[in-house]
Structures are given as C-alpha cells and as structure tokens.
PDB file of C-alpha atoms in Angstrom:
ATOM      1  CA  MET T 198     -64.301  49.958  50.470  1.00  0.00           C
ATOM      2  CA  ASN T 199     -63.273  50.196  54.104  1.00  0.00           C
ATOM      3  CA  VAL T 200     -60.315  52.091  55.456  1.00  0.00           C
ATOM      4  CA  ASN T 201     -58.074  48.993  55.736  1.00  0.00           C
ATOM      5  CA  SER T 202     -58.685  48.059  52.118  1.00  0.00           C
ATOM      6  CA  GLN T 203     -57.713  51.532  50.971  1.00  0.00           C
ATOM      7  CA  ILE T 204     -54.522  51.432  53.028  1.00  0.00           C
ATOM      8  CA  ASN T 205     -53.559  47.992  51.651  1.00  0.00           C
ATOM      9  CA  SER T 206     -54.246  49.131  48.091  1.00  0.00           C
ATOM     10  CA  ARG T 207     -51.986  52.149  48.471  1.00  0.00           C
ATOM     11  CA  ARG T 208     -49.299  50.007  50.090  1.00  0.00           C
ATOM     12  CA  ASN T 209     -49.422  47.481  47.234  1.00  0.00           C
ATOM     13  CA  LYS T 210     -49.094  50.233  44.636  1.00  0.00           C
ATOM     14  CA  LYS T 211     -46.064  51.680  46.405  1.00  0.00           C
ATOM     15  CA  GLN T 212     -44.445  48.247  46.659  1.00  0.00           C
ATOM     16  CA  GLY T 213     -45.167  47.555  42.992  1.00  0.00           C
ATOM     17  CA  GLY T 214     -43.619  50.864  41.989  1.00  0.00           C
ATOM     18  CA  ALA T 215     -40.544  50.201  44.097  1.00  0.00           C
ATOM     19  CA  ALA T 216     -40.139  46.729  42.610  1.00  0.00           C
ATOM     20  CA  LEU T 217     -40.392  48.143  39.103  1.00  0.00           C
ATOM     21  CA  LEU T 218     -37.781  50.769  39.927  1.00  0.00           C
ATOM     22  CA  ILE T 219     -35.436  48.125  41.325  1.00  0.00           C
ATOM     23  CA  LEU T 220     -35.953  45.976  38.226  1.00  0.00           C
ATOM     24  CA  MET T 221     -35.122  48.913  35.971  1.00  0.00           C
ATOM     25  CA  LEU T 222     -31.974  49.658  37.970  1.00  0.00           C
ATOM     26  CA  ILE T 223     -30.860  46.023  37.720  1.00  0.00           C
ATOM     27  CA  LEU T 224     -31.494  46.045  33.974  1.00  0.00           C
ATOM     28  CA  ALA T 225     -29.534  49.284  33.557  1.00  0.00           C
ATOM     29  CA  LEU T 226     -26.613  47.920  35.569  1.00  0.00           C
ATOM     30  CA  THR T 227     -26.629  44.709  33.536  1.00  0.00           C
ATOM     31  CA  ILE T 228     -26.561  46.599  30.242  1.00  0.00           C
ATOM     32  CA  SER T 229     -23.785  48.863  31.527  1.00  0.00           C
ATOM     33  CA  THR T 230     -21.747  45.867  32.662  1.00  0.00           C
ATOM     34  CA  VAL T 231     -22.132  44.168  29.290  1.00  0.00           C
ATOM     35  CA  LEU T 232     -21.132  47.328  27.438  1.00  0.00           C
ATOM     36  CA  VAL T 233     -18.132  47.979  29.676  1.00  0.00           C
ATOM     37  CA  THR T 234     -17.005  44.345  29.487  1.00  0.00           C
ATOM     38  CA  GLY T 235     -17.340  44.311  25.712  1.00  0.00           C
ATOM     39  CA  ALA T 236     -15.436  47.570  25.403  1.00  0.00           C
ATOM     40  CA  GLY T 237     -12.753  46.231  27.730  1.00  0.00           C
ATOM     41  CA  LYS T 238     -12.336  43.066  25.666  1.00  0.00           C
ATOM     42  CA  LYS T 239     -12.111  45.133  22.500  1.00  0.00           C
ATOM     43  CA  ASP T 240      -9.505  47.407  24.071  1.00  0.00           C
ATOM     44  CA  ASN T 241      -7.474  44.380  25.190  1.00  0.00           C
ATOM     45  CA  THR T 242      -7.637  42.887  21.696  1.00  0.00           C
ATOM     46  CA  VAL T 243      -6.461  46.149  20.157  1.00  0.00           C
ATOM     47  CA  LYS T 244      -3.593  46.351  22.653  1.00  0.00           C
ATOM     48  CA  ARG T 245      -2.535  42.742  21.967  1.00  0.00           C
ATOM     49  CA  ASP T 246      -2.625  43.355  18.223  1.00  0.00           C
ATOM     50  CA  GLN T 247      -0.530  46.485  18.664  1.00  0.00           C
ATOM     51  CA  VAL T 248       2.055  44.611  20.739  1.00  0.00           C
ATOM     52  CA  SER T 249       2.277  41.917  18.049  1.00  0.00           C
ATOM     53  CA  SER T 250       2.627  44.445  15.227  1.00  0.00           C
ATOM     54  CA  GLU T 251       5.363  46.355  17.048  1.00  0.00           C
ATOM     55  CA  ALA T 252       7.287  43.160  17.839  1.00  0.00           C
ATOM     56  CA  LEU T 253       7.132  42.018  14.206  1.00  0.00           C
ATOM     57  CA  ALA T 254       8.284  45.424  12.943  1.00  0.00           C
ATOM     58  CA  LYS T 255      11.240  45.446  15.365  1.00  0.00           C
ATOM     59  CA  ALA T 256      12.199  41.937  14.275  1.00  0.00           C
ATOM     60  CA  LYS T 257      12.152  42.903  10.605  1.00  0.00           C
ATOM     61  CA  ASP T 258      14.281  45.999  11.263  1.00  0.00           C
ATOM     62  CA  ALA T 259      16.785  43.877  13.188  1.00  0.00           C
ATOM     63  CA  LEU T 260      17.036  41.341  10.354  1.00  0.00           C
ATOM     64  CA  VAL T 261      17.528  44.060   7.736  1.00  0.00           C
ATOM     65  CA  GLY T 262      20.266  45.597   9.886  1.00  0.00           C
ATOM     66  CA  TYR T 263      21.915  42.198  10.273  1.00  0.00           C
ATOM     67  CA  ALA T 264      21.869  41.700   6.490  1.00  0.00           C
ATOM     68  CA  TYR T 265      23.538  45.075   5.921  1.00  0.00           C
ATOM     69  CA  ARG T 266      26.256  44.225   8.436  1.00  0.00           C
ATOM     70  CA  ASN T 267      26.859  40.803   6.884  1.00  0.00           C
ATOM     71  CA  GLU T 268      26.775  41.397   3.117  1.00  0.00           C
ATOM     72  CA  GLY T 269      23.230  40.077   2.752  1.00  0.00           C
ATOM     73  CA  ALA T 270      23.506  37.045   5.027  1.00  0.00           C
ATOM     74  CA  LEU T 271      20.718  36.335   7.531  1.00  0.00           C
ATOM     75  CA  PRO T 272      21.103  34.363  10.778  1.00  0.00           C
ATOM     76  CA  CYS T 273      20.124  30.729  11.131  1.00  0.00           C
ATOM     77  CA  PRO T 274      17.014  29.991  13.242  1.00  0.00           C
ATOM     78  CA  ASP T 275      17.150  29.253  16.980  1.00  0.00           C
ATOM     79  CA  SER T 276      16.250  25.657  17.901  1.00  0.00           C
ATOM     80  CA  ILE T 277      15.569  25.881  21.661  1.00  0.00           C
ATOM     81  CA  GLY T 278      14.579  29.490  22.281  1.00  0.00           C
ATOM     82  CA  ASP T 279      17.797  30.725  23.883  1.00  0.00           C
ATOM     83  CA  GLY T 280      18.294  33.341  21.168  1.00  0.00           C
ATOM     84  CA  LEU T 281      21.310  31.728  19.490  1.00  0.00           C
ATOM     85  CA  ALA T 282      21.427  31.083  15.735  1.00  0.00           C
ATOM     86  CA  ASP T 283      22.211  27.385  16.111  1.00  0.00           C
ATOM     87  CA  SER T 284      19.860  25.612  13.724  1.00  0.00           C
ATOM     88  CA  CYS T 285      21.395  26.046  10.274  1.00  0.00           C
ATOM     89  CA  SER T 286      20.258  22.568   9.224  1.00  0.00           C
ATOM     90  CA  THR T 287      16.601  23.686   9.195  1.00  0.00           C
ATOM     91  CA  THR T 288      14.801  26.679   7.745  1.00  0.00           C
ATOM     92  CA  GLU T 289      12.419  27.316  10.678  1.00  0.00           C
ATOM     93  CA  GLY T 290      12.761  27.991  14.394  1.00  0.00           C
ATOM     94  CA  TRP T 291      12.643  30.749  16.976  1.00  0.00           C
ATOM     95  CA  LEU T 292      13.808  34.231  16.028  1.00  0.00           C
ATOM     96  CA  PRO T 293      17.512  34.293  17.115  1.00  0.00           C
ATOM     97  CA  TRP T 294      17.321  37.491  19.150  1.00  0.00           C
ATOM     98  CA  GLN T 295      20.806  37.193  20.638  1.00  0.00           C
ATOM     99  CA  ALA T 296      22.357  36.879  17.176  1.00  0.00           C
ATOM    100  CA  LEU T 297      20.450  40.030  16.202  1.00  0.00           C
ATOM    101  CA  ALA T 298      21.733  41.862  19.309  1.00  0.00           C
ATOM    102  CA  ILE T 299      18.210  42.650  20.543  1.00  0.00           C
ATOM    103  CA  LYS T 300      16.046  41.666  23.496  1.00  0.00           C
ATOM    104  CA  PRO T 301      13.548  38.786  23.153  1.00  0.00           C
ATOM    105  CA  LEU T 302      10.474  39.943  21.236  1.00  0.00           C
ATOM    106  CA  ARG T 303       7.039  38.642  22.262  1.00  0.00           C
ATOM    107  CA  ASP T 304       3.646  38.956  20.626  1.00  0.00           C
ATOM    108  CA  GLY T 305       0.431  40.125  22.266  1.00  0.00           C
ATOM    109  CA  GLY T 306      -0.192  36.629  23.620  1.00  0.00           C
ATOM    110  CA  GLY T 307       3.218  36.432  25.295  1.00  0.00           C
ATOM    111  CA  ALA T 308       4.809  34.004  22.813  1.00  0.00           C
ATOM    112  CA  CYS T 309       8.204  34.621  21.239  1.00  0.00           C
ATOM    113  CA  LEU T 310       8.371  35.075  17.482  1.00  0.00           C
ATOM    114  CA  ARG T 311       9.018  32.268  14.986  1.00  0.00           C
ATOM    115  CA  TYR T 312      11.344  32.744  12.009  1.00  0.00           C
ATOM    116  CA  VAL T 313      11.859  31.125   8.594  1.00  0.00           C
ATOM    117  CA  VAL T 314      14.782  31.899   6.248  1.00  0.00           C
ATOM    118  CA  SER T 315      15.624  30.991   2.641  1.00  0.00           C
ATOM    119  CA  ALA T 316      18.543  28.633   2.031  1.00  0.00           C
ATOM    120  CA  ALA T 317      20.486  31.099  -0.152  1.00  0.00           C
ATOM    121  CA  TYR T 318      20.647  33.607   2.726  1.00  0.00           C
ATOM    122  CA  GLU T 319      20.858  31.293   5.748  1.00  0.00           C
ATOM    123  CA  GLY T 320      24.133  31.982   7.513  1.00  0.00           C
ATOM    124  CA  VAL T 321      25.982  32.873   4.294  1.00  0.00           C
ATOM    125  CA  ALA T 322      26.291  35.968   2.140  1.00  0.00           C
ATOM    126  CA  PRO T 323      24.720  35.316  -1.280  1.00  0.00           C
ATOM    127  CA  ALA T 324      26.908  35.955  -4.298  1.00  0.00           C
ATOM    128  CA  SER T 325      24.113  38.018  -5.834  1.00  0.00           C
ATOM    129  CA  LEU T 326      20.610  39.179  -5.075  1.00  0.00           C
ATOM    130  CA  VAL T 327      18.428  36.100  -5.671  1.00  0.00           C
ATOM    131  CA  ASP T 328      14.764  35.435  -4.976  1.00  0.00           C
ATOM    132  CA  GLY T 329      13.894  33.714  -1.722  1.00  0.00           C
ATOM    133  CA  ASP T 330      12.130  30.372  -1.309  1.00  0.00           C
ATOM    134  CA  PHE T 331       8.737  31.506  -0.028  1.00  0.00           C
ATOM    135  CA  GLU T 332       5.374  32.731  -1.272  1.00  0.00           C
ATOM    136  CA  ILE T 333       2.788  34.629   0.775  1.00  0.00           C
ATOM    137  CA  GLN T 334      -0.904  33.967   0.028  1.00  0.00           C
ATOM    138  CA  ASP T 335      -4.151  35.499   1.258  1.00  0.00           C
ATOM    139  CA  VAL T 336      -7.137  33.527   2.539  1.00  0.00           C
ATOM    140  CA  ASP T 337      -8.356  33.005  -1.048  1.00  0.00           C
ATOM    141  CA  ASN T 338      -4.945  31.554  -1.983  1.00  0.00           C
ATOM    142  CA  ASN T 339      -4.059  34.550  -4.113  1.00  0.00           C
ATOM    143  CA  THR T 340      -0.340  35.319  -4.193  1.00  0.00           C
ATOM    144  CA  ARG T 341       0.476  38.472  -2.249  1.00  0.00           C
ATOM    145  CA  ASN T 342       4.241  38.230  -2.563  1.00  0.00           C
ATOM    146  CA  ALA T 343       6.647  35.751  -4.151  1.00  0.00           C
ATOM    147  CA  GLY T 344      10.385  35.225  -3.833  1.00  0.00           C
ATOM    148  CA  VAL T 345      10.213  36.139  -0.138  1.00  0.00           C
ATOM    149  CA  VAL T 346      13.583  35.883   1.614  1.00  0.00           C
ATOM    150  CA  ALA T 347      12.408  35.409   5.228  1.00  0.00           C
ATOM    151  CA  VAL T 348       9.147  35.268   7.204  1.00  0.00           C
ATOM    152  CA  ILE T 349       8.583  36.265  10.848  1.00  0.00           C
ATOM    153  CA  LEU T 350       5.440  35.009  12.590  1.00  0.00           C
ATOM    154  CA  ALA T 351       3.646  35.878  15.826  1.00  0.00           C
ATOM    155  CA  PRO T 352       1.923  32.671  17.049  1.00  0.00           C
ATOM    156  CA  LEU T 353      -0.228  34.324  19.765  1.00  0.00           C
ATOM    157  CA  GLU T 354      -2.251  32.155  22.180  1.00  0.00           C
ATOM    158  CA  ALA T 355      -2.355  28.374  21.783  1.00  0.00           C
ATOM    159  CA  LEU T 356      -5.437  27.119  19.940  1.00  0.00           C
ATOM    160  CA  PRO T 357      -7.314  23.928  20.905  1.00  0.00           C
ATOM    161  CA  GLY T 358      -5.019  20.941  20.415  1.00  0.00           C
ATOM    162  CA  GLN T 359      -1.804  22.958  20.613  1.00  0.00           C
ATOM    163  CA  LEU T 360       0.311  21.876  23.599  1.00  0.00           C
ATOM    164  CA  ARG T 361       3.409  23.710  24.741  1.00  0.00           C
ATOM    165  CA  GLY T 362       4.973  21.483  27.387  1.00  0.00           C
ATOM    166  CA  MET T 363       8.646  21.552  28.392  1.00  0.00           C
ATOM    167  CA  GLY T 364       9.319  17.858  27.757  1.00  0.00           C
ATOM    168  CA  SER T 365      12.438  16.613  29.530  1.00  0.00           C
ATOM    169  CA  GLY T 366      14.140  19.995  29.322  1.00  0.00           C
ATOM    170  CA  SER T 367      14.056  23.137  31.394  1.00  0.00           C
ATOM    171  CA  SER T 368      12.669  26.495  30.394  1.00  0.00           C
ATOM    172  CA  SER T 369      14.718  28.696  28.089  1.00  0.00           C
ATOM    173  CA  GLU T 370      13.792  32.304  27.386  1.00  0.00           C
ATOM    174  CA  CYS T 371      11.361  31.297  24.651  1.00  0.00           C
ATOM    175  CA  GLY T 372      11.196  27.498  24.570  1.00  0.00           C
ATOM    176  CA  SER T 373      12.708  24.414  26.182  1.00  0.00           C
ATOM    177  CA  THR T 374      16.264  23.107  26.382  1.00  0.00           C
ATOM    178  CA  ASP T 375      14.797  19.840  25.071  1.00  0.00           C
ATOM    179  CA  SER T 376      14.814  20.511  21.322  1.00  0.00           C
ATOM    180  CA  SER T 377      12.116  17.870  20.751  1.00  0.00           C
ATOM    181  CA  ALA T 378       9.748  19.270  23.397  1.00  0.00           C
ATOM    182  CA  GLN T 379       6.246  20.464  22.551  1.00  0.00           C
ATOM    183  CA  LYS T 380       7.445  23.903  23.623  1.00  0.00           C
ATOM    184  CA  ASN T 381       9.714  24.030  20.556  1.00  0.00           C
ATOM    185  CA  ASP T 382       7.424  22.247  18.077  1.00  0.00           C
ATOM    186  CA  VAL T 383       6.239  24.650  15.388  1.00  0.00           C
ATOM    187  CA  SER T 384       2.938  22.752  15.007  1.00  0.00           C
ATOM    188  CA  ASN T 385       1.994  23.939  18.503  1.00  0.00           C
ATOM    189  CA  TYR T 386       2.358  27.562  17.408  1.00  0.00           C
ATOM    190  CA  LEU T 387       1.458  28.047  13.753  1.00  0.00           C
ATOM    191  CA  ASP T 388      -1.889  27.263  12.149  1.00  0.00           C
ATOM    192  CA  THR T 389      -3.640  26.038   8.994  1.00  0.00           C
ATOM    193  CA  ILE T 390      -6.284  27.755   6.889  1.00  0.00           C
ATOM    194  CA  SER T 391      -7.426  27.509   3.250  1.00  0.00           C
ATOM    195  CA  GLY T 392      -5.311  24.401   2.770  1.00  0.00           C
ATOM    196  CA  VAL T 393      -2.058  26.129   3.730  1.00  0.00           C
ATOM    197  CA  ASN T 394      -0.210  24.992   6.851  1.00  0.00           C
ATOM    198  CA  ASN T 395       2.144  27.631   8.243  1.00  0.00           C
ATOM    199  CA  ALA T 396       3.745  24.895  10.360  1.00  0.00           C
ATOM    200  CA  ALA T 397       4.595  22.625   7.416  1.00  0.00           C
ATOM    201  CA  SER T 398       8.035  21.052   7.330  1.00  0.00           C
ATOM    202  CA  ASN T 399      10.189  22.494   4.531  1.00  0.00           C
ATOM    203  CA  PRO T 400       7.597  25.218   3.901  1.00  0.00           C
ATOM    204  CA  THR T 401       7.296  27.072   0.619  1.00  0.00           C
ATOM    205  CA  VAL T 402       3.943  28.832   1.084  1.00  0.00           C
ATOM    206  CA  PHE T 403       2.686  30.876   4.040  1.00  0.00           C
ATOM    207  CA  ILE T 404      -0.778  32.319   4.464  1.00  0.00           C
ATOM    208  CA  GLN T 405      -1.882  35.587   6.009  1.00  0.00           C
ATOM    209  CA  ALA T 406      -5.526  35.836   7.070  1.00  0.00           C
ATOM    210  CA  ASP T 407      -7.778  37.417   9.676  1.00  0.00           C
ATOM    211  CA  LYS T 408      -7.656  35.852  13.122  1.00  0.00           C
ATOM    212  CA  GLY T 409     -10.412  33.436  14.107  1.00  0.00           C
ATOM    213  CA  ASN T 410     -11.162  30.401  16.272  1.00  0.00           C
ATOM    214  CA  THR T 411      -8.878  28.119  14.239  1.00  0.00           C
ATOM    215  CA  PHE T 412      -6.252  30.561  12.961  1.00  0.00           C
ATOM    216  CA  ASN T 413      -4.442  33.388  14.739  1.00  0.00           C
ATOM    217  CA  ASP T 414      -1.011  33.702  13.085  1.00  0.00           C
ATOM    218  CA  VAL T 415       0.225  37.208  12.331  1.00  0.00           C
ATOM    219  CA  SER T 416       3.198  37.630  10.003  1.00  0.00           C
ATOM    220  CA  ILE T 417       5.596  40.004   8.316  1.00  0.00           C
ATOM    221  CA  TRP T 418       8.277  39.223   5.742  1.00  0.00           C
ATOM    222  CA  LEU T 419      11.478  40.352   4.045  1.00  0.00           C
ATOM    223  CA  SER T 420      11.677  40.618   0.277  1.00  0.00           C
ATOM    224  CA  THR T 421      14.756  41.182  -1.844  1.00  0.00           C
ATOM    225  CA  THR T 422      13.941  44.897  -2.016  1.00  0.00           C
ATOM    226  CA  ASP T 423      14.357  45.138   1.774  1.00  0.00           C
ATOM    227  CA  ILE T 424      18.005  44.077   1.605  1.00  0.00           C
ATOM    228  CA  THR T 425      19.023  45.183  -1.906  1.00  0.00           C
ATOM    229  CA  GLY T 426      21.649  47.614  -0.644  1.00  0.00           C
ATOM    230  CA  SER T 427      23.245  45.020   1.625  1.00  0.00           C
ATOM    231  CA  ILE T 428      24.524  42.875  -1.236  1.00  0.00           C
ATOM    232  CA  LEU T 429      27.410  44.345  -3.182  1.00  0.00           C
ATOM    233  CA  VAL T 430      27.301  43.336  -6.835  1.00  0.00           C
ATOM    234  CA  CYS T 431      30.555  44.067  -8.670  1.00  0.00           C
ATOM    235  CA  ASP T 432      30.849  45.311 -12.236  1.00  0.00           C
ATOM    236  CA  ALA T 433      32.218  43.103 -14.987  1.00  0.00           C
ATOM    237  CA  GLY T 434      35.938  42.529 -14.559  1.00  0.00           C
ATOM    238  CA  TYR T 435      35.776  42.874 -10.767  1.00  0.00           C
ATOM    239  CA  THR T 436      35.319  40.315  -8.008  1.00  0.00           C
ATOM    240  CA  LEU T 437      34.090  40.695  -4.422  1.00  0.00           C
ATOM    241  CA  ILE T 438      36.896  40.222  -1.871  1.00  0.00           C
ATOM    242  CA  ASN T 439      36.188  40.950   1.807  1.00  0.00           C
ATOM    243  CA  GLY T 440      33.312  43.234   0.913  1.00  0.00           C
ATOM    244  CA  VAL T 441      35.300  45.235  -1.681  1.00  0.00           C
ATOM    245  CA  CYS T 442      35.144  44.988  -5.479  1.00  0.00           C
ATOM    246  CA  GLU T 443      38.669  44.202  -6.642  1.00  0.00           C
ATOM    247  CA  LEU T 444      39.911  44.213 -10.235  1.00  0.00           C
ATOM    248  CA  ILE T 445      40.215  40.667 -11.530  1.00  0.00           C
ATOM    249  CA  GLN T 446      43.825  40.004 -12.507  1.00  0.00           C
ATOM    250  CA  SER T 447      44.987  37.532 -15.093  1.00  0.00           C
ATOM    251  CA  CYS T 448      47.936  35.496 -13.867  1.00  0.00           C
ATOM    252  CA  ASP T 449      50.720  33.924 -15.925  1.00  0.00           C
ATOM    253  CA  ASP T 450      51.055  30.172 -16.281  1.00  0.00           C
ATOM    254  CA  GLY T 451      52.032  28.520 -13.029  1.00  0.00           C
ATOM    255  CA  TYR T 452      50.279  31.140 -10.907  1.00  0.00           C
ATOM    256  CA  ASN T 453      46.754  31.281  -9.499  1.00  0.00           C
ATOM    257  CA  LEU T 454      44.685  34.252  -8.404  1.00  0.00           C
ATOM    258  CA  VAL T 455      44.202  34.168  -4.620  1.00  0.00           C
ATOM    259  CA  ASP T 456      42.503  37.106  -2.885  1.00  0.00           C
ATOM    260  CA  GLY T 457      43.471  39.381  -5.753  1.00  0.00           C
ATOM    261  CA  ASN T 458      47.118  38.240  -5.907  1.00  0.00           C
ATOM    262  CA  CYS T 459      48.924  35.896  -8.296  1.00  0.00           C
ATOM    263  CA  VAL T 460      50.683  33.178  -6.300  1.00  0.00           C
ATOM    264  CA  ASP T 461      52.526  29.980  -7.246  1.00  0.00           C
ATOM    265  CA  ILE T 462      52.055  26.506  -5.821  1.00  0.00           C
ATOM    266  CA  TYR T 463      54.072  27.543  -2.774  1.00  0.00           C
ATOM    267  CA  GLY T 464      51.823  30.533  -2.175  1.00  0.00           C
ATOM    268  CA  CYS T 465      54.583  32.931  -3.247  1.00  0.00           C
ATOM    269  CA  LEU T 466      53.838  36.146  -5.094  1.00  0.00           C
ATOM    270  CA  VAL T 467      55.217  36.926  -8.548  1.00  0.00           C
ATOM    271  CA  THR T 468      57.955  39.031  -6.959  1.00  0.00           C
ATOM    272  CA  GLU T 469      58.864  36.255  -4.526  1.00  0.00           C
ATOM    273  CA  ALA T 470      60.485  32.854  -4.784  1.00  0.00           C
ATOM    274  CA  PRO T 471      60.686  29.957  -2.321  1.00  0.00           C
ATOM    275  CA  ASN T 472      64.042  29.288  -0.720  1.00  0.00           C
ATOM    276  CA  ASN T 473      65.236  25.850   0.233  1.00  0.00           C
ATOM    277  CA  GLY T 474      63.079  25.911   3.364  1.00  0.00           C
ATOM    278  CA  GLY T 475      59.930  26.491   1.336  1.00  0.00           C
ATOM    279  CA  GLN T 476      59.464  30.011   2.658  1.00  0.00           C
ATOM    280  CA  CYS T 477      58.719  32.888   0.316  1.00  0.00           C
ATOM    281  CA  LYS T 478      61.512  35.437  -0.026  1.00  0.00           C
ATOM    282  CA  ASN T 479      61.248  38.785  -1.759  1.00  0.00           C
ATOM    283  CA  ILE T 480      63.389  39.104  -4.895  1.00  0.00           C
ATOM    284  CA  VAL T 481      65.308  42.378  -5.145  1.00  0.00           C
ATOM    285  CA  CYS T 482      67.176  42.776  -8.438  1.00  0.00           C
ATOM    286  CA  ASP T 483      70.046  45.090  -9.346  1.00  0.00           C
ATOM    287  CA  ASP T 484      69.419  48.172 -11.423  1.00  0.00           C
ATOM    288  CA  GLY T 485      68.443  47.277 -14.971  1.00  0.00           C
ATOM    289  CA  TYR T 486      67.025  43.899 -13.980  1.00  0.00           C
ATOM    290  CA  THR T 487      63.485  42.789 -13.090  1.00  0.00           C
ATOM    291  CA  ALA T 488      62.269  39.645 -11.347  1.00  0.00           C
ATOM    292  CA  ASN T 489      60.363  37.314 -13.645  1.00  0.00           C
ATOM    293  CA  ASP T 490      57.543  34.943 -12.675  1.00  0.00           C
ATOM    294  CA  GLY T 491      60.032  32.391 -11.439  1.00  0.00           C
ATOM    295  CA  GLY T 492      61.754  34.843  -9.143  1.00  0.00           C
ATOM    296  CA  GLN T 493      64.794  35.216 -11.449  1.00  0.00           C
ATOM    297  CA  CYS T 494      66.358  38.564 -12.311  1.00  0.00           C
ATOM    298  CA  ILE T 495      66.413  39.256 -16.047  1.00  0.00           C
ATOM    299  CA  ALA T 496      67.655  42.264 -17.968  1.00  0.00           C
ATOM    300  CA  ASP T 497      65.171  45.021 -18.714  1.00  0.00           C
ATOM    301  CA  ASN T 498      63.934  45.283 -22.290  1.00  0.00           C
ATOM    302  CA  ASN T 499      65.780  48.544 -22.798  1.00  0.00           C
ATOM    303  CA  GLY T 500      69.092  46.735 -22.405  1.00  0.00           C
ATOM    304  CA  ASN T 501      70.222  48.867 -19.497  1.00  0.00           C
ATOM    305  CA  SER T 502      71.747  46.158 -17.371  1.00  0.00           C
ATOM    306  CA  GLY T 503      74.429  47.891 -15.476  1.00  0.00           C
ATOM    307  CA  GLY T 504      74.358  45.297 -12.707  1.00  0.00           C
ATOM    308  CA  ASN T 505      75.213  41.647 -12.708  1.00  0.00           C
ATOM    309  CA  GLY T 506      71.576  40.594 -12.513  1.00  0.00           C
ATOM    310  CA  LYS T 507      71.962  38.686  -9.279  1.00  0.00           C
ATOM    311  CA  GLY T 508      68.923  38.876  -7.085  1.00  0.00           C
ATOM    312  CA  LYS T 509      68.993  39.268  -3.352  1.00  0.00           C
ATOM    313  CA  LYS T 510      66.730  36.891  -1.475  1.00  0.00           C
TER     314      LYS T 510
END
C-alpha cells in the first residue's frame, strides 16, 4: 500500500466516525424532542382537565348556594349565553352565571358550561324534597345515581361534525344572540356513547365516561342530599309562609285562611268589618263586649256588659 492509499484510508475512517457521531446526535435529539413533546401534551391535558374540574365544582357550589337562598329553587337555564336565567320553558341551556352572581365559568377547552335542571326545581321552590328527573350512568349503562336534581356539563373542544357558528346573531359571552344558532345548539357541545345521548331533547339519562375521540363530556351533578337543608319542611299542623312555618288556623264559616289570617270575602280580618265603602275598619267594643266574626259587639260570656255594646269603627 502506498502512502496516498494509507492517507485516504485514514481520512475515510475519520469521516465515517464523524458521520456516525452526527447520526447518533440527531437520533438523540429526535428522541428528546419526542419525549419533551409528549410530556408537554400530557401536561397540557392535565391542566385542561384541572380547569374543567374546578369550573364544574364552582358551578355546583353556586347552584347549592342559590338553592339555600331561594328555599330549594334553582334558576332556569340560559338560552343565548348572556348569563340570564331566561329559558324556563326548557330544561337545558347554558349555565346562568349572572343569575348565580358569579363570573362566566369555562372548561379546559374554553367553552362555557351547559346546565340541565329538573322541572320540580326550575325557577320555583318545591313544596317538599322530591327526587329529580335525571339518572347518571357509566359507560356500561350501570346506574351511578338516580333522582338527580340538576346536571352541569363541560363540553370541551368541538368533535368532528360539531359546528359552533353564530348564525344571524352576534356573539354573547358564551353563545350567540340568535337562539337558534349552532353556537347555542346543545348537539354541537354534548356527545353520545353507549347508546346515551347527552344532547337529547327532554333528557332523562346522562352518561359519564372517559374522554376519547368521539366523547369528551365531563359532568357533575346535584342530588337531593346536596340541597336538603335548603327546603324547609314543616311539622304537621304547620304551613310554610314566606319561609317560616306558621301554625295552621281553623277559620269559622264565612272566613278563609290567607297567609295565616282568617279573612272574609272582603279581605277583612275577624276583628274587622267592611264599612259602606268596602274598606276594612277595626272593631273596638266597649268593656264587657267582644267583636264576633261579623264585626258585631256582643256581650262577654261572663255577663259583665257594663257598656252599651256599640262598636267603634
């Protein structure tokens, strides 16, 4: 082997070693990038899930507080995403954040929360603690909870086929001022799995399952135990009047019980009588006399009727 051949051989070996080193560096950088990217995606997913969970928890707390302030009543849903409880004719809509006196709550995907409420609690205080209209199932259609009063759902990102356009309206905080716009349509937010459609009209069953390519709803709900203390149930013989248990009175013939008082057809109390103008006047009797149900002064049972029995109106 001549000198030139030896030099070329050494040069080729050096170049081959350098190329191998470069290849190893590229491979290491690629693996590092993949690992970092994967970790970043996982971190982002965890953060989004945490945001959704916190928003749902705040919404539930706000609804429980509302029920306690309103004798068990819950607000009606919001139809256009402006936060007002204006959709009492339906059971489902946006969470009415203004009615709850809170800021708009958004899930980890940036969407506002959806809300479903049972008819017995929607905008009115129930007379007693009754089961709600909804059932919660798992992915195997096993019942997790029944008699649910209200459900709050985080829709997250739109799935394929879900469109959230404004329609002919303008943007509200959460939806569109056009109530019929895609932006307000529940089917563009909630999903179906295991034969249960969370976006069904007049829903009775909701499903909670792990997120996937065709389902990403996250939910929380209110049961009767969450609002038990908000509904005042009176003992026998008492009735609820303005949030207070009042003793039920029995009225004489010709009088009806109104707000705990016995009144006649003119709205006058037992101790009152209508004058010629139809207004109620208090009856004040002389000593030894007592006003009867008709507003007349009659002698006391003990016979002590020192006065003339004339009442003063």
